[in-house]
Amino acid sequence: MKINLFDKVYAIELKLDKDSLSKIGYTTHEKMETRIASFRPIGIDLNADNVKVKFHETLLAKSVERLAKEIAIERGYPKTNNRNLGNGWTEWFGTPESPITQNDIWSCIMEAKRKLIAEIENRGKE
């Protein structure tokens, strides 16, 4: 049995016309294409032209995802209210008035990772 301890935390940007919506997520899927296909959006084509994906493999993926979402909310990134985005629709950020790019979300992910690593390092010093 192969055990993969390195799960993925990811940032996906979806371009709908001129709007940019982005999603923070965590997955155990080996292939990101499989994870993206599992969203099953209604009436939205997830082709390579309108989807950008960036991911990072880490043991801390689930914790990084949770903290990154909190950071995005603290920064005031608006949540997308569109059930047509399929499974996990509540995890998308961005509106036509306030588009959120993959780089915005990636910044949240990297800040979350930095904070978690600092927390782990500080625990050993106490």
mmCIF file of C-alpha atoms in Angstrom, residues 7-11 24-27 32 54-58 60-62 64-66 68 106 109-110:
data_model
loop_
_atom_site.group_PDB
_atom_site.id
_atom_site.type_symbol
_atom_site.label_atom_id
_atom_site.label_comp_id
_atom_site.label_asym_id
_atom_site.label_seq_id
_atom_site.Cartn_x
_atom_site.Cartn_y
_atom_site.Cartn_z
ATOM 1 C CA ASP A 7 -1.605 16.443 0.160
ATOM 2 C CA LYS A 8 -2.146 19.539 -1.956
ATOM 3 C CA VAL A 9 -3.375 23.004 -1.121
ATOM 4 C CA TYR A 10 -4.353 24.879 -4.268
ATOM 5 C CA ALA A 11 -5.468 28.162 -5.775
ATOM 6 C CA ILE A 24 -8.752 28.009 -2.065
ATOM 7 C CA GLY A 25 -8.812 24.275 -1.636
ATOM 8 C CA TYR A 26 -7.203 21.162 -0.253
ATOM 9 C CA THR A 27 -7.163 17.779 -1.942
ATOM 10 C CA MET A 32 -5.552 18.257 -10.157
ATOM 11 C CA LYS A 54 -1.412 26.530 -8.827
ATOM 12 C CA PHE A 55 -0.791 24.025 -6.036
ATOM 13 C CA HIS A 56 1.671 23.205 -3.313
ATOM 14 C CA GLU A 57 2.270 19.773 -1.803
ATOM 15 C CA THR A 58 2.735 19.781 1.948
ATOM 16 C CA LEU A 60 0.202 20.879 6.318
ATOM 17 C CA ALA A 61 -2.205 21.183 3.351
ATOM 18 C CA LYS A 62 -5.435 20.895 5.318
ATOM 19 C CA VAL A 64 -2.920 25.769 5.375
ATOM 20 C CA GLU A 65 -6.243 25.709 3.516
ATOM 21 C CA ARG A 66 -8.241 26.496 6.648
ATOM 22 C CA ALA A 68 -5.729 30.732 4.133
ATOM 23 C CA TRP A 106 -1.857 32.318 -3.533
ATOM 24 C CA ILE A 109 -1.857 30.382 1.023
ATOM 25 C CA MET A 110 1.786 31.403 1.368
#
